[in-house]
Short mmCIF file of C-alpha atoms in Angstrom, two decimals:
data_model
loop_
_atom_site.label_atom_id
_atom_site.label_comp_id
_atom_site.label_asym_id
_atom_site.label_seq_id
_atom_site.Cartn_x
_atom_site.Cartn_y
_atom_site.Cartn_z
CA MET A 1 28.93 -24.95 -14.93
CA GLY A 2 29.89 -28.01 -13.13
CA SER A 3 27.82 -27.03 -10.08
CA ILE A 4 24.79 -26.37 -12.14
CA MET A 5 25.22 -29.95 -13.70
CA ASN A 6 25.64 -31.46 -10.13
CA TRP A 7 22.47 -29.68 -9.04
CA LEU A 8 20.54 -30.93 -12.03
CA ASN A 9 21.84 -34.44 -11.38
CA GLY A 10 20.59 -34.16 -7.92
CA LEU A 11 17.18 -33.50 -9.05
CA LEU A 12 17.22 -36.36 -11.62
CA ASP A 13 18.77 -39.08 -9.17
CA GLY A 14 15.44 -40.03 -7.65
CA SER A 15 14.60 -36.86 -5.90
CA LEU A 16 12.89 -35.28 -8.89
CA LEU A 17 9.43 -35.91 -7.48
CA ALA A 18 10.26 -34.06 -4.04
CA GLY A 19 12.09 -31.44 -5.97
CA GLY A 20 9.17 -31.01 -8.35
CA ILE A 21 6.69 -30.78 -5.48
CA PHE A 22 8.75 -28.15 -3.65
CA LEU A 23 9.05 -26.25 -6.93
CA VAL A 24 5.13 -26.32 -7.47
CA ILE A 25 4.78 -25.09 -3.92
CA GLY A 26 7.35 -22.23 -4.54
CA VAL A 27 5.60 -21.26 -7.75
CA VAL A 28 2.01 -21.25 -6.35
CA GLY A 29 3.23 -19.12 -3.30
CA GLY A 30 5.09 -16.69 -5.71
CA VAL A 31 2.08 -16.27 -7.92
CA LEU A 32 -0.24 -15.67 -4.87
CA LEU A 33 2.27 -13.10 -3.46
CA LEU A 34 2.43 -11.43 -6.90
CA LEU A 35 -1.21 -11.32 -7.15
CA SER A 36 -1.73 -10.12 -3.59
CA LEU A 37 0.63 -7.22 -4.05
CA VAL A 38 -0.50 -6.17 -7.55
CA LEU A 39 -4.12 -6.67 -7.37
CA ASP A 40 -4.46 -5.53 -3.81
CA GLY A 41 -7.95 -6.43 -2.32
CA ILE A 42 -8.84 -9.23 -4.76
CA PHE A 43 -8.21 -11.99 -2.10
CA ASP A 44 -9.89 -10.16 0.78
CA ALA A 45 -12.30 -13.01 1.33
CA PHE A 46 -9.20 -15.32 2.07
CA ASP A 47 -7.41 -12.65 3.98
CA PHE A 48 -7.03 -13.12 7.76
CA GLY A 49 -6.28 -9.33 8.43
CA ASP A 50 -2.97 -7.51 8.78
CA GLY A 51 -1.49 -10.01 11.32
CA PRO A 52 1.01 -12.71 10.90
CA LEU A 53 -1.76 -14.70 9.11
CA SER A 54 -2.23 -12.09 6.20
CA LEU A 55 -2.26 -13.48 2.74
CA THR A 56 0.76 -11.62 1.82
CA THR A 57 2.78 -13.26 4.87
CA ILE A 58 1.40 -16.68 4.01
CA ALA A 59 2.14 -16.29 0.24
CA ALA A 60 5.71 -15.19 1.15
CA PHE A 61 6.19 -18.06 3.51
CA THR A 62 5.04 -20.59 0.91
CA ALA A 63 7.12 -19.13 -1.97
CA ILE A 64 10.41 -19.02 0.12
CA PHE A 65 9.69 -22.38 1.61
CA GLY A 66 9.14 -23.96 -1.67
CA PHE A 67 11.98 -22.44 -3.65
CA THR A 68 14.56 -22.91 -0.85
CA ALA A 69 13.45 -26.54 -0.27
CA PHE A 70 13.63 -27.15 -4.14
CA GLY A 71 17.11 -25.68 -4.33
CA LEU A 72 18.33 -27.66 -1.35
CA VAL A 73 16.96 -30.93 -2.88
CA GLY A 74 18.79 -30.22 -6.11
CA ALA A 75 22.09 -29.43 -4.05
CA GLY A 76 21.81 -33.00 -2.70
CA VAL A 77 20.34 -32.28 0.75
CA PRO A 78 17.98 -35.09 1.97
CA THR A 79 14.29 -34.38 1.36
CA PRO A 80 13.22 -34.15 5.03
CA LEU A 81 16.26 -31.91 6.05
CA ALA A 82 15.56 -29.76 2.82
CA GLY A 83 11.78 -29.40 3.87
CA LEU A 84 12.82 -28.43 7.39
CA LEU A 85 15.40 -25.84 6.34
CA GLY A 86 12.92 -24.56 3.74
CA ALA A 87 10.30 -24.12 6.50
CA VAL A 88 12.76 -22.25 8.68
CA ALA A 89 13.61 -19.92 5.66
CA GLY A 90 9.82 -19.48 4.95
CA VAL A 91 9.13 -18.39 8.69
CA LEU A 92 11.98 -15.91 8.45
CA GLY A 93 10.76 -14.66 5.04
CA GLY A 94 7.11 -14.58 6.06
CA ALA A 95 8.13 -12.58 9.34
CA ALA A 96 10.08 -10.31 7.04
CA ALA A 97 7.18 -9.73 4.81
CA TRP A 98 4.74 -9.18 7.70
CA TRP A 99 7.08 -6.56 9.28
CA LEU A 100 7.64 -4.88 5.78
CA SER A 101 3.97 -4.77 5.16
CA ARG A 102 3.42 -3.16 8.76
CA VAL A 103 6.09 -0.66 7.97
CA ILE A 104 4.53 0.22 4.71
CA ARG A 105 1.00 0.55 6.10
CA GLY A 106 2.46 2.74 8.98
CA ALA A 107 4.06 5.00 6.48
CA GLU A 108 0.93 5.62 4.36
CA SER A 109 -0.20 9.11 4.54
CA THR A 110 -2.66 10.04 7.30
CA THR A 111 -3.02 13.68 6.04
CA ALA A 112 -6.36 13.07 4.28
CA VAL A 113 -8.69 15.85 4.98
CA THR A 114 -12.36 15.14 5.68
CA GLY A 115 -15.38 17.31 4.88
CA ASP A 116 -16.24 17.84 8.54
CA GLU A 117 -12.66 18.90 9.40
CA LEU A 118 -12.72 21.55 6.68
CA VAL A 119 -16.02 23.30 7.81
CA GLY A 120 -14.95 26.38 9.79
CA SER A 121 -11.28 26.58 8.50
CA GLU A 122 -9.93 29.61 7.02
CA ALA A 123 -8.27 29.69 3.68
CA GLY A 124 -6.61 32.24 1.32
CA VAL A 125 -8.23 32.72 -2.10
CA VAL A 126 -5.49 31.90 -4.74
CA LEU A 127 -7.81 32.26 -7.81
CA ALA A 128 -10.54 34.73 -7.63
CA ILE A 129 -13.87 33.48 -6.96
CA PRO A 130 -16.63 34.97 -9.16
CA ALA A 131 -20.27 35.31 -7.80
CA GLY A 132 -21.79 31.78 -8.08
CA GLY A 133 -18.85 30.66 -10.05
CA LEU A 134 -15.58 28.64 -9.19
CA GLY A 135 -12.26 29.86 -7.94
CA GLU A 136 -9.60 28.19 -5.80
CA VAL A 137 -8.59 28.42 -2.18
CA ALA A 138 -5.74 26.92 -0.31
CA LEU A 139 -4.99 26.16 3.12
CA VAL A 140 -2.45 24.15 5.21
CA ARG A 141 -3.59 20.94 6.82
CA HIS A 142 -1.39 18.44 8.54
CA GLY A 143 1.68 20.42 7.26
CA GLU A 144 0.67 20.05 3.67
CA ARG A 145 -0.85 22.67 1.47
CA VAL A 146 -4.33 21.61 0.28
CA SER A 147 -5.91 23.39 -2.86
CA LEU A 148 -9.65 23.28 -3.35
CA SER A 149 -12.13 24.58 -5.80
CA ALA A 150 -14.42 27.15 -4.12
CA THR A 151 -17.62 28.80 -4.83
CA ALA A 152 -19.33 31.67 -3.02
CA GLU A 153 -22.60 33.83 -3.28
CA THR A 154 -20.61 37.08 -3.82
CA ALA A 155 -17.49 37.83 -5.74
CA ILE A 156 -14.15 37.29 -3.70
CA PRO A 157 -10.89 38.68 -4.96
CA ARG A 158 -7.50 36.88 -4.96
CA GLY A 159 -5.65 37.21 -1.68
CA ALA A 160 -8.78 37.52 0.50
CA GLN A 161 -9.24 35.33 3.62
CA VAL A 162 -12.35 33.13 3.48
CA ARG A 163 -13.96 30.70 5.85
CA ILE A 164 -15.28 27.41 4.67
CA THR A 165 -18.94 26.95 5.37
CA GLN A 166 -19.74 23.65 3.47
CA THR A 167 -18.06 20.94 1.74
CA ILE A 168 -19.63 20.27 -1.70
CA THR A 169 -17.30 17.43 -2.76
CA ALA A 170 -14.02 15.92 -1.79
CA THR A 171 -12.21 18.66 -3.68
CA SER A 172 -14.74 21.64 -3.69
CA VAL A 173 -16.15 23.80 -0.93
CA ARG A 174 -18.41 26.73 -0.45
CA VAL A 175 -16.82 29.84 1.27
CA GLU A 176 -17.66 33.21 2.70
CA LEU A 177 -15.47 36.25 3.04
CA VAL A 178 -13.81 36.76 6.31
CA SER A 179 -11.94 39.93 5.49
CA ALA A 180 -11.04 41.89 2.29
CA ALA A 181 -7.35 42.34 3.49
CA ALA A 182 -4.90 40.14 1.73
CA GLY A 183 -3.88 37.22 3.82
CA PRO A 184 -0.77 35.08 3.50
CA SER A 185 -0.15 33.97 0.01
CA LEU A 186 -0.48 30.10 -0.11
#
């Protein structure tokens, strides 16, 4: 309890203005960081790409700088030194935020299947396709099972192998029978 009181007294002994300015900087940075993460894309006009000057990196620097300097001023560190140490902490925190955002973007799935990529692929029928109606086919792309709604001019039974001839939407395709023999069950 005594250390909290000393910290509060440090803010009130004439460094309240400096501490308050650092606190405002920290809060603004924290709010920007939160908004940039929660409402991804809302500040794209102010974003400088994915590099070290991305909005996320700048907001992390600002928040860490402000809160660190605020805490140091309250602990009795002279304002210029608190600002310098806050800046060092902000650079380290901003660098960590930049590295983390790059790791997250690198881990994003690249298994999206495009329509052009599907045409000509073979798939197994997992839900029979009535003539002119909808059934379901499945295939493996990029190591993942992909299920798609499928339509065909003729009825195709479950287990048959088909070739995709056209993509209709992102999740539906037109197929034709390759063989009536049952293929591997997907």
